[in-house]
Amino acid sequence: MPKKSSTTLADKVTQEALDAGVRLVRFLYTDNGGIIRAKASHINGLRNRITDGIGLTVAMQAMNMLDQLAPVEGMGPVGEIRLVPDPASFKLLPYAPNSAAMCTDMITLEGKPWGACPRSFLKRQIREAELMGISLRVVVEFEWSLAEKVIDAKTGTERFQPIDNSLCFSTTGLMISQYVIDELVSTLEKQGIQVEQFYAELGHGQQELSIRYADPLTAADNHIFVREAIRNVAYVHGLFASLAPKPFLDQAGNGGHIHFSLWDKAGKRNLMFDPKKPYGMSDLGMHFIGGILDHLPALLAITCACYNSYHRLQPHFWASAYTAWGPDNREGAVRVASRFKSNEEGTANAELKAADLSANPYLAFGALIAAGLDGVRRQLDPGEPTLIDPGNYTEAERARRGIKRYPTTLAEALDNLEHDLVLTDALGDLLTRSYLAVKRKEVETFSQHDDAFELQHHFWKF
Ligand code: GLU
Ligand code: MG
């Protein structure tokens, strides 16, 4: 039965690509370094490629964001997997002439999900939630910095400069980026991704766009397409969009906050919503948040995934730095969002602020689900709500409330991840080993260099 319907969909997207005059279709995957990579199929071979996939060396899941191969047993020069596209994710790429793309799963030659496949990991966590009667709605908010490349007058070398120094939410900021943003929104409309809001954010050249929530798999695929669109539409306009967490050290950082809500299996009832409880948050929702906070020191290694991420997570920068939660508290790791009158149940949700766009969204959503479900199973209590900036509590008050400062380096977060049995069990052996090795190789390289090297190599990667 599923085979028949996927065959039909494969035929349909092949025809759609032909009708649109597509020449190359990118088979996208996101690796352990958070980099979106692709191999493209020519249209002539597309129909068979949708079934067979494109071959990929197993070593690619040992490659970091600097194209360095980390030592991972079983991920050397010998061995292949297949990138098998999900035709449901097919989209034309308006910014790239005659091109389209699909998101892929990493499948073994025996036709099974590969142990190091991030998208298959997310599917497993979605199933785990379903077994507990929970379906999720998820979405990421996108913050990024628009810049141009200029020649530095003093040094004569190239550097990135923000396109404006406009004020937060200012209409001058809106005007300066108007042409590129209009094309971005038009691109997303053509791709069937519903834009919710846009504004000029606080930092110089900083932008923020939000899109509609979806089920976690669609939301992760959308995350990839939006990142691609942000970067590539800017490039077509001669600009550079940085989705790095802290591309300019003296400016506000770029978050990739994850909003989530928990629904019943049919997706009809919001299980997080209970009007009789404080902030309308049900016990189930509180336990889920309790799980996230409990695992956060390790979870961060996945949601704030790069070396540069830890420059962003400073107290008093609205990025969050402590394992606190609170209603509409933008310095808390988890913000319980206020609801909107016309649809109280539909708008009840929480937001993980400790997340950025260097994260592989399949890993980030999957790990968030695993952490939250653990909280539900153990009925964890997230503690008292934090009603002020947790950075303004005394050390003693934070200790009394069980609020911890986040790890301040990626290295520390990775050590926590290695020892987190819930997350490593969910990831499985191969994904855990390869992820830790890839990220540790990044730490090793960046810690041998200065800030300038770090910024240069993070600016235009994600
Ligand atoms: N730019 C802030 C961050 O780094 C978020 C600001 C906000 O939208 O609250 O996460
Ligand atoms: Mg913002």
Short mmCIF file of C-alpha atoms and ligand atoms in Angstrom, two decimals:
data_model
loop_
_atom_site.label_atom_id
_atom_site.label_comp_id
_atom_site.label_asym_id
_atom_site.label_seq_id
_atom_site.Cartn_x
_atom_site.Cartn_y
_atom_site.Cartn_z
CA MET A 1 0.00 0.00 0.00
CA PRO A 2 2.58 2.70 0.99
CA LYS A 3 4.75 1.54 -1.93
CA LYS A 4 1.97 2.23 -4.42
CA SER A 5 1.25 5.75 -3.16
CA SER A 6 4.95 6.69 -3.07
CA THR A 7 5.35 5.42 -6.66
CA THR A 8 2.48 7.65 -7.69
CA LEU A 9 4.05 10.63 -5.95
CA ALA A 10 7.43 9.89 -7.56
CA ASP A 11 5.78 9.90 -11.00
CA LYS A 12 3.95 13.10 -10.16
CA VAL A 13 7.05 15.06 -9.10
CA THR A 14 9.03 13.76 -12.08
CA GLN A 15 6.30 15.11 -14.35
CA GLU A 16 6.21 18.39 -12.42
CA ALA A 17 9.96 18.78 -12.85
CA LEU A 18 9.70 18.03 -16.59
CA ASP A 19 6.83 20.49 -17.03
CA ALA A 20 8.83 23.21 -15.26
CA GLY A 21 11.83 22.68 -17.53
CA VAL A 22 14.03 21.49 -14.66
CA ARG A 23 17.47 20.19 -15.62
CA LEU A 24 18.97 19.31 -12.25
CA VAL A 25 17.26 18.13 -9.06
CA ARG A 26 19.29 18.52 -5.87
CA PHE A 27 19.14 15.61 -3.43
CA LEU A 28 19.65 17.50 -0.16
CA TYR A 29 20.98 16.15 3.09
CA THR A 30 22.15 17.88 6.26
CA ASP A 31 25.23 16.40 7.87
CA ASN A 32 26.59 16.07 11.38
CA GLY A 33 28.32 19.44 10.98
CA GLY A 34 24.95 21.10 10.25
CA ILE A 35 25.97 21.83 6.66
CA ILE A 36 23.34 21.41 3.95
CA ARG A 37 24.92 19.41 1.14
CA ALA A 38 23.56 17.92 -2.07
CA LYS A 39 24.21 15.83 -5.14
CA ALA A 40 22.00 16.61 -8.11
CA SER A 41 20.33 14.22 -10.53
CA HIS A 42 19.81 15.14 -14.16
CA ILE A 43 16.15 15.17 -15.11
CA ASN A 44 16.62 12.24 -17.52
CA GLY A 45 17.56 9.85 -14.75
CA LEU A 46 15.29 11.35 -12.12
CA ARG A 47 12.49 8.79 -11.99
CA ASN A 48 14.86 5.89 -11.31
CA ARG A 49 16.94 7.97 -8.91
CA ILE A 50 13.87 8.65 -6.79
CA THR A 51 13.60 4.91 -6.20
CA ASP A 52 17.30 4.01 -6.18
CA GLY A 53 18.78 7.12 -4.63
CA ILE A 54 22.21 8.63 -5.33
CA GLY A 55 25.33 6.96 -3.95
CA LEU A 56 27.24 8.69 -1.15
CA THR A 57 30.44 7.63 0.58
CA VAL A 58 29.86 6.74 4.24
CA ALA A 59 32.73 9.11 5.10
CA MET A 60 30.52 12.17 4.56
CA GLN A 61 28.92 11.71 7.97
CA ALA A 62 32.43 11.95 9.44
CA MET A 63 33.12 15.29 7.71
CA ASN A 64 32.91 18.50 9.72
CA MET A 65 32.03 22.06 8.75
CA LEU A 66 35.63 22.64 7.64
CA ASP A 67 35.62 19.58 5.35
CA GLN A 68 37.97 17.81 7.75
CA LEU A 69 37.35 14.09 8.21
CA ALA A 70 37.00 13.09 11.83
CA PRO A 71 38.17 9.63 12.84
CA VAL A 72 35.04 7.47 13.04
CA GLU A 73 35.29 3.70 12.87
CA GLY A 74 33.37 2.45 9.82
CA MET A 75 33.37 5.86 8.09
CA GLY A 76 36.47 5.71 5.94
CA PRO A 77 37.07 5.48 2.21
CA VAL A 78 35.28 2.14 1.86
CA GLY A 79 31.49 1.88 1.78
CA GLU A 80 28.44 3.63 0.36
CA ILE A 81 24.93 4.53 1.33
CA ARG A 82 22.13 5.91 -0.80
CA LEU A 83 20.54 9.33 -0.59
CA VAL A 84 16.91 8.43 -1.23
CA PRO A 85 14.64 11.44 -1.70
CA ASP A 86 11.26 11.93 -0.14
CA PRO A 87 9.14 13.05 -3.11
CA ALA A 88 6.73 14.72 -0.68
CA SER A 89 9.47 17.31 -0.06
CA PHE A 90 9.90 18.23 -3.76
CA LYS A 91 10.21 21.96 -4.44
CA LEU A 92 11.24 24.12 -7.36
CA LEU A 93 14.07 26.57 -6.57
CA PRO A 94 13.04 29.96 -7.99
CA TYR A 95 16.48 31.45 -7.20
CA ALA A 96 18.36 28.76 -9.16
CA PRO A 97 17.47 28.54 -12.86
CA ASN A 98 15.91 25.22 -13.95
CA SER A 99 16.57 23.60 -10.59
CA ALA A 100 14.53 21.76 -7.99
CA ALA A 101 15.31 19.91 -4.75
CA MET A 102 14.12 17.16 -2.42
CA CYS A 103 15.19 16.19 1.09
CA THR A 104 16.64 12.72 1.44
CA ASP A 105 17.04 9.84 3.86
CA MET A 106 20.34 7.98 4.16
CA ILE A 107 19.57 4.37 3.31
CA THR A 108 21.88 1.34 3.41
CA LEU A 109 22.48 -0.82 0.35
CA GLU A 110 20.14 -3.34 2.01
CA GLY A 111 17.40 -0.70 1.90
CA LYS A 112 17.29 0.07 5.65
CA PRO A 113 17.61 3.49 7.32
CA TRP A 114 21.33 3.99 8.02
CA GLY A 115 22.32 4.34 11.69
CA ALA A 116 23.86 7.78 11.02
CA CYS A 117 20.85 9.18 9.13
CA PRO A 118 19.53 12.33 10.90
CA ARG A 119 16.18 12.31 9.09
CA SER A 120 15.54 8.68 10.05
CA PHE A 121 16.46 9.55 13.66
CA LEU A 122 13.77 12.23 13.69
CA LYS A 123 11.22 9.78 12.26
CA ARG A 124 12.04 7.36 15.10
CA GLN A 125 11.44 10.06 17.71
CA ILE A 126 8.15 11.05 16.06
CA ARG A 127 7.09 7.39 16.36
CA GLU A 128 8.15 7.30 20.02
CA ALA A 129 5.92 10.31 20.68
CA GLU A 130 3.05 8.69 18.80
CA LEU A 131 3.39 5.59 20.95
CA MET A 132 2.72 7.89 23.91
CA GLY A 133 -0.33 9.36 22.16
CA ILE A 134 1.44 12.62 21.23
CA SER A 135 1.79 14.32 17.86
CA LEU A 136 3.83 17.51 17.70
CA ARG A 137 3.62 20.83 15.92
CA VAL A 138 6.99 22.47 15.51
CA VAL A 139 8.50 25.50 13.84
CA VAL A 140 11.76 27.46 13.90
CA GLU A 141 12.11 31.24 13.85
CA PHE A 142 14.84 32.48 11.54
CA GLU A 143 17.19 35.30 12.51
CA TRP A 144 20.05 36.20 10.22
CA SER A 145 22.43 39.01 9.32
CA LEU A 146 22.50 40.52 5.84
CA ALA A 147 25.92 41.74 4.81
CA GLU A 148 27.98 42.85 1.87
CA LYS A 149 31.58 41.99 1.14
CA VAL A 150 33.81 45.05 1.27
CA ILE A 151 37.53 45.67 1.03
CA ASP A 152 38.85 46.83 4.37
CA ALA A 153 40.52 50.23 3.85
CA LYS A 154 43.24 49.53 6.42
CA THR A 155 44.21 45.96 5.63
CA GLY A 156 43.18 45.72 1.97
CA THR A 157 41.50 42.38 2.69
CA GLU A 158 37.88 41.33 2.18
CA ARG A 159 35.48 41.44 5.10
CA PHE A 160 31.72 41.23 5.70
CA GLN A 161 29.89 44.42 6.65
CA PRO A 162 26.23 44.56 7.82
CA ILE A 163 24.01 46.20 5.18
CA ASP A 164 22.60 48.68 7.70
CA ASN A 165 22.76 49.95 11.24
CA SER A 166 19.00 50.38 11.45
CA LEU A 167 17.07 50.24 14.69
CA CYS A 168 15.13 47.29 16.06
CA PHE A 169 11.80 46.80 14.17
CA SER A 170 12.44 50.11 12.39
CA THR A 171 10.84 50.88 9.06
CA THR A 172 14.14 52.22 7.74
CA GLY A 173 15.46 48.70 8.28
CA LEU A 174 12.47 47.32 6.38
CA MET A 175 13.15 49.64 3.44
CA ILE A 176 16.85 48.89 3.16
CA SER A 177 16.21 45.15 2.81
CA GLN A 178 12.89 45.52 0.93
CA TYR A 179 13.96 44.16 -2.46
CA VAL A 180 15.77 41.11 -1.23
CA ILE A 181 13.09 40.30 1.36
CA ASP A 182 10.27 40.67 -1.16
CA GLU A 183 12.00 38.12 -3.37
CA LEU A 184 12.56 35.84 -0.40
CA VAL A 185 8.87 35.94 0.53
CA SER A 186 7.86 35.38 -3.08
CA THR A 187 10.22 32.36 -3.23
CA LEU A 188 8.71 30.82 -0.11
CA GLU A 189 5.16 31.46 -1.38
CA LYS A 190 6.03 29.62 -4.61
CA GLN A 191 7.45 26.77 -2.53
CA GLY A 192 4.25 26.45 -0.50
CA ILE A 193 5.90 27.61 2.74
CA GLN A 194 3.57 29.96 4.58
CA VAL A 195 5.28 33.10 5.85
CA GLU A 196 3.85 34.48 9.10
CA GLN A 197 5.89 37.61 9.96
CA PHE A 198 8.98 39.56 9.00
CA TYR A 199 10.85 42.43 10.66
CA ALA A 200 14.21 44.14 10.99
CA GLU A 201 15.74 42.77 14.20
CA LEU A 202 17.98 44.50 16.72
CA GLY A 203 21.47 43.84 15.35
CA HIS A 204 23.02 45.67 12.43
CA GLY A 205 21.76 44.07 9.22
CA GLN A 206 19.76 41.60 11.30
CA GLN A 207 16.48 40.21 9.92
CA GLU A 208 13.80 37.91 11.32
CA LEU A 209 11.23 35.82 9.49
CA SER A 210 8.73 33.35 10.89
CA ILE A 211 6.79 30.67 9.05
CA ARG A 212 3.83 28.43 9.87
CA TYR A 213 4.26 25.38 12.12
CA ALA A 214 4.01 21.85 10.77
CA ASP A 215 4.54 18.25 11.86
CA PRO A 216 8.20 17.82 12.89
CA LEU A 217 9.39 16.13 9.68
CA THR A 218 7.81 18.75 7.41
CA ALA A 219 9.03 21.49 9.76
CA ALA A 220 12.61 20.18 9.50
CA ASP A 221 12.39 19.98 5.69
CA ASN A 222 10.94 23.51 5.63
CA HIS A 223 13.81 24.67 7.86
CA ILE A 224 16.24 23.44 5.19
CA PHE A 225 14.36 25.11 2.32
CA VAL A 226 14.09 28.42 4.23
CA ARG A 227 17.81 28.43 5.08
CA GLU A 228 18.56 27.74 1.43
CA ALA A 229 16.23 30.51 0.28
CA ILE A 230 17.60 33.09 2.75
CA ARG A 231 21.20 32.45 1.72
CA ASN A 232 20.63 32.02 -2.01
CA VAL A 233 18.19 34.89 -2.63
CA ALA A 234 20.63 37.21 -0.85
CA TYR A 235 23.46 35.89 -3.02
CA VAL A 236 21.47 36.62 -6.19
CA HIS A 237 21.24 40.22 -4.93
CA GLY A 238 25.00 40.38 -4.41
CA LEU A 239 24.61 40.06 -0.63
CA PHE A 240 25.66 37.50 1.97
CA ALA A 241 23.20 36.17 4.54
CA SER A 242 24.82 34.80 7.66
CA LEU A 243 22.80 32.32 9.70
CA ALA A 244 25.73 31.88 12.08
CA PRO A 245 24.77 32.36 15.75
CA LYS A 246 27.14 35.30 16.31
CA PRO A 247 28.53 36.56 12.99
CA PHE A 248 29.44 39.96 14.47
CA LEU A 249 30.73 39.69 18.03
CA ASP A 250 29.58 43.21 18.99
CA GLN A 251 26.00 42.70 17.70
CA ALA A 252 22.94 40.72 18.76
CA GLY A 253 23.22 37.03 17.90
CA ASN A 254 21.05 35.02 15.53
CA GLY A 255 18.70 32.59 17.22
CA GLY A 256 16.78 29.73 15.68
CA HIS A 257 14.21 29.41 18.46
CA ILE A 258 12.12 26.25 18.29
CA HIS A 259 8.40 26.57 19.02
CA PHE A 260 6.56 23.38 19.87
CA SER A 261 3.16 22.16 21.02
CA LEU A 262 1.89 18.68 21.88
CA TRP A 263 -1.33 17.41 20.35
CA ASP A 264 -3.34 14.23 20.53
CA LYS A 265 -2.74 11.61 17.87
CA ALA A 266 -5.39 12.99 15.57
CA GLY A 267 -3.91 16.48 15.88
CA LYS A 268 -7.27 17.81 17.10
CA ARG A 269 -6.66 18.62 20.77
CA ASN A 270 -3.73 20.59 22.16
CA LEU A 271 -2.52 18.48 25.08
CA MET A 272 -0.37 21.35 26.31
CA PHE A 273 -3.37 23.58 26.92
CA ASP A 274 -5.23 23.57 30.22
CA PRO A 275 -7.03 26.85 30.99
CA LYS A 276 -7.26 25.93 34.68
CA LYS A 277 -3.48 25.76 35.12
CA PRO A 278 -1.02 28.66 35.53
CA TYR A 279 -0.18 30.18 32.14
CA GLY A 280 -2.65 27.70 30.58
CA MET A 281 0.08 25.04 30.56
CA SER A 282 -1.09 21.48 31.24
CA ASP A 283 0.75 19.03 33.50
CA LEU A 284 1.83 17.12 30.41
CA GLY A 285 3.30 20.31 28.94
CA MET A 286 5.11 21.05 32.21
CA HIS A 287 6.62 17.56 32.31
CA PHE A 288 7.77 17.91 28.70
CA ILE A 289 9.41 21.25 29.55
CA GLY A 290 10.89 19.62 32.68
CA GLY A 291 12.52 17.01 30.44
CA ILE A 292 13.99 19.64 28.13
CA LEU A 293 15.46 21.62 31.04
CA ASP A 294 16.82 18.48 32.66
CA HIS A 295 18.65 17.43 29.49
CA LEU A 296 19.55 20.94 28.32
CA PRO A 297 23.24 20.88 29.33
CA ALA A 298 23.61 17.96 26.86
CA LEU A 299 20.85 18.88 24.41
CA LEU A 300 22.66 22.18 23.73
CA ALA A 301 25.39 20.25 21.92
CA ILE A 302 22.74 19.54 19.27
CA THR A 303 20.52 22.66 19.31
CA CYS A 304 23.44 25.13 19.65
CA ALA A 305 25.69 23.02 17.55
CA CYS A 306 28.72 25.01 16.51
CA TYR A 307 31.76 26.55 18.16
CA ASN A 308 30.37 30.04 17.47
CA SER A 309 27.04 29.16 19.21
CA TYR A 310 28.60 29.74 22.62
CA HIS A 311 29.48 33.33 21.80
CA ARG A 312 25.72 33.91 21.48
CA LEU A 313 24.57 32.27 24.72
CA GLN A 314 25.49 35.09 27.10
CA PRO A 315 23.34 36.46 29.96
CA HIS A 316 21.32 39.63 29.19
CA PHE A 317 21.43 39.24 25.38
CA TRP A 318 17.90 37.80 25.04
CA ALA A 319 19.42 34.58 23.76
CA SER A 320 19.15 32.74 27.14
CA ALA A 321 22.01 31.44 29.26
CA TYR A 322 20.34 29.55 32.13
CA THR A 323 18.18 26.45 32.50
CA ALA A 324 15.18 28.55 33.52
CA TRP A 325 11.64 28.78 32.16
CA GLY A 326 8.97 31.46 32.47
CA PRO A 327 5.90 32.99 30.86
CA ASP A 328 7.02 35.21 27.97
CA ASN A 329 10.46 35.29 29.57
CA ARG A 330 12.92 35.92 26.75
CA GLU A 331 15.94 35.25 28.95
CA GLY A 332 14.66 31.80 29.88
CA ALA A 333 15.72 28.64 28.05
CA VAL A 334 12.03 27.88 27.60
CA ARG A 335 9.49 30.64 27.15
CA VAL A 336 5.85 29.66 27.69
CA ALA A 337 4.25 31.85 25.04
CA SER A 338 1.17 33.93 25.80
CA ARG A 339 -1.89 32.86 23.81
CA PHE A 340 -4.05 34.81 21.36
CA LYS A 341 -7.70 35.42 22.20
CA SER A 342 -9.26 34.18 18.98
CA ASN A 343 -7.64 30.75 19.31
CA GLU A 344 -6.40 30.07 22.85
CA GLU A 345 -5.96 26.34 22.37
CA GLY A 346 -4.37 26.63 18.94
CA THR A 347 -1.82 29.20 20.07
CA ALA A 348 -0.73 27.53 23.33
CA ASN A 349 2.92 26.62 22.79
CA ALA A 350 6.40 26.87 24.25
CA GLU A 351 9.64 28.09 22.72
CA LEU A 352 13.15 26.76 23.21
CA LYS A 353 15.39 29.84 22.96
CA ALA A 354 18.56 27.80 23.37
CA ALA A 355 18.66 26.88 19.70
CA ASP A 356 20.28 28.40 16.62
CA LEU A 357 20.50 27.81 12.90
CA SER A 358 23.79 25.95 12.96
CA ALA A 359 21.77 22.99 14.23
CA ASN A 360 20.85 20.11 12.00
CA PRO A 361 17.05 20.45 12.40
CA TYR A 362 16.43 16.69 12.16
CA LEU A 363 18.80 16.11 15.06
CA ALA A 364 17.57 19.13 17.01
CA PHE A 365 13.87 18.28 16.77
CA GLY A 366 14.53 14.58 17.41
CA ALA A 367 16.65 15.30 20.48
CA LEU A 368 14.12 17.84 21.76
CA ILE A 369 11.38 15.21 21.47
CA ALA A 370 13.52 12.56 23.21
CA ALA A 371 14.29 14.96 26.08
CA GLY A 372 10.67 16.09 26.43
CA LEU A 373 9.28 12.53 26.36
CA ASP A 374 11.74 11.55 29.07
CA GLY A 375 10.30 14.37 31.18
CA VAL A 376 6.78 13.05 30.52
CA ARG A 377 7.75 9.49 31.46
CA ARG A 378 9.46 10.66 34.66
CA GLN A 379 6.80 13.32 35.34
CA LEU A 380 9.55 15.90 35.81
CA ASP A 381 8.68 19.23 37.40
CA PRO A 382 10.45 22.18 35.73
CA GLY A 383 10.39 24.10 39.02
CA GLU A 384 9.09 27.57 39.76
CA PRO A 385 8.55 29.94 36.86
CA THR A 386 11.21 32.61 36.46
CA LEU A 387 9.54 36.01 36.26
CA ILE A 388 12.65 38.16 35.89
CA ASP A 389 15.89 37.89 33.92
CA PRO A 390 17.47 34.82 35.60
CA GLY A 391 20.86 36.52 35.14
CA ASN A 392 19.69 39.08 37.72
CA TYR A 393 19.16 36.52 40.48
CA THR A 394 21.98 36.05 42.94
CA GLU A 395 24.03 32.88 42.58
CA ALA A 396 22.36 31.60 45.76
CA GLU A 397 18.85 32.26 44.43
CA ARG A 398 19.61 30.46 41.18
CA ALA A 399 20.95 27.50 43.17
CA ARG A 400 17.81 27.46 45.34
CA ARG A 401 15.68 27.36 42.20
CA GLY A 402 17.81 24.66 40.56
CA ILE A 403 18.74 27.03 37.71
CA LYS A 404 22.08 26.26 36.09
CA ARG A 405 24.29 28.33 33.80
CA TYR A 406 24.62 26.61 30.41
CA PRO A 407 27.90 25.05 29.37
CA THR A 408 29.98 27.94 28.05
CA THR A 409 31.74 25.97 25.33
CA LEU A 410 30.75 23.42 22.71
CA ALA A 411 33.38 21.09 24.17
CA GLU A 412 31.62 21.09 27.54
CA ALA A 413 28.21 20.49 25.95
CA LEU A 414 29.62 17.56 23.94
CA ASP A 415 31.00 15.97 27.11
CA ASN A 416 27.54 16.29 28.66
CA LEU A 417 25.98 14.75 25.56
CA GLU A 418 28.35 11.80 25.69
CA HIS A 419 27.16 11.06 29.24
CA ASP A 420 23.44 11.63 28.62
CA LEU A 421 22.03 8.13 28.35
CA VAL A 422 18.59 9.22 27.18
CA LEU A 423 19.88 11.28 24.27
CA THR A 424 22.64 8.89 23.23
CA ASP A 425 20.24 5.96 23.41
CA ALA A 426 17.78 7.83 21.20
CA LEU A 427 20.52 8.80 18.72
CA GLY A 428 21.90 5.27 18.61
CA ASP A 429 25.54 4.19 18.53
CA LEU A 430 26.63 5.31 15.05
CA LEU A 431 24.96 8.71 15.13
CA THR A 432 26.29 9.38 18.64
CA ARG A 433 29.85 8.38 17.78
CA SER A 434 29.97 10.21 14.47
CA TYR A 435 28.31 13.36 15.83
CA LEU A 436 30.68 13.60 18.79
CA ALA A 437 33.73 12.97 16.60
CA VAL A 438 32.72 15.54 13.97
CA LYS A 439 31.96 18.23 16.51
CA ARG A 440 35.07 17.54 18.56
CA LYS A 441 37.17 17.94 15.43
CA GLU A 442 35.56 21.38 14.94
CA VAL A 443 36.37 22.28 18.56
CA GLU A 444 39.96 21.11 18.09
CA THR A 445 40.50 23.26 15.00
CA PHE A 446 38.71 26.42 16.14
CA SER A 447 40.36 26.40 19.55
CA GLN A 448 43.76 26.56 17.83
CA HIS A 449 42.79 29.80 16.04
CA ASP A 450 41.54 33.29 16.88
CA ASP A 451 38.10 34.93 16.72
CA ALA A 452 38.73 36.21 13.18
CA PHE A 453 39.26 32.64 11.92
CA GLU A 454 36.13 31.48 13.75
CA LEU A 455 33.98 34.23 12.23
CA GLN A 456 35.40 33.80 8.75
CA HIS A 457 34.62 30.09 8.77
CA HIS A 458 31.15 30.38 10.29
CA PHE A 459 29.86 33.38 8.39
CA TRP A 460 28.45 31.77 5.27
CA LYS A 461 28.20 28.09 6.15
CA PHE A 462 24.71 27.39 7.50
N1 GLU B 1 18.49 37.59 18.82
C1 GLU B 1 18.11 36.92 20.04
C2 GLU B 1 18.78 35.55 20.09
O1 GLU B 1 19.93 35.50 19.91
C3 GLU B 1 16.62 36.78 20.16
C4 GLU B 1 15.86 38.06 20.28
C5 GLU B 1 14.40 37.74 20.39
O2 GLU B 1 13.79 37.52 19.33
O3 GLU B 1 13.89 37.61 21.50
O4 GLU B 1 18.21 34.54 20.32
MG MG B 2 13.91 37.78 17.38
#
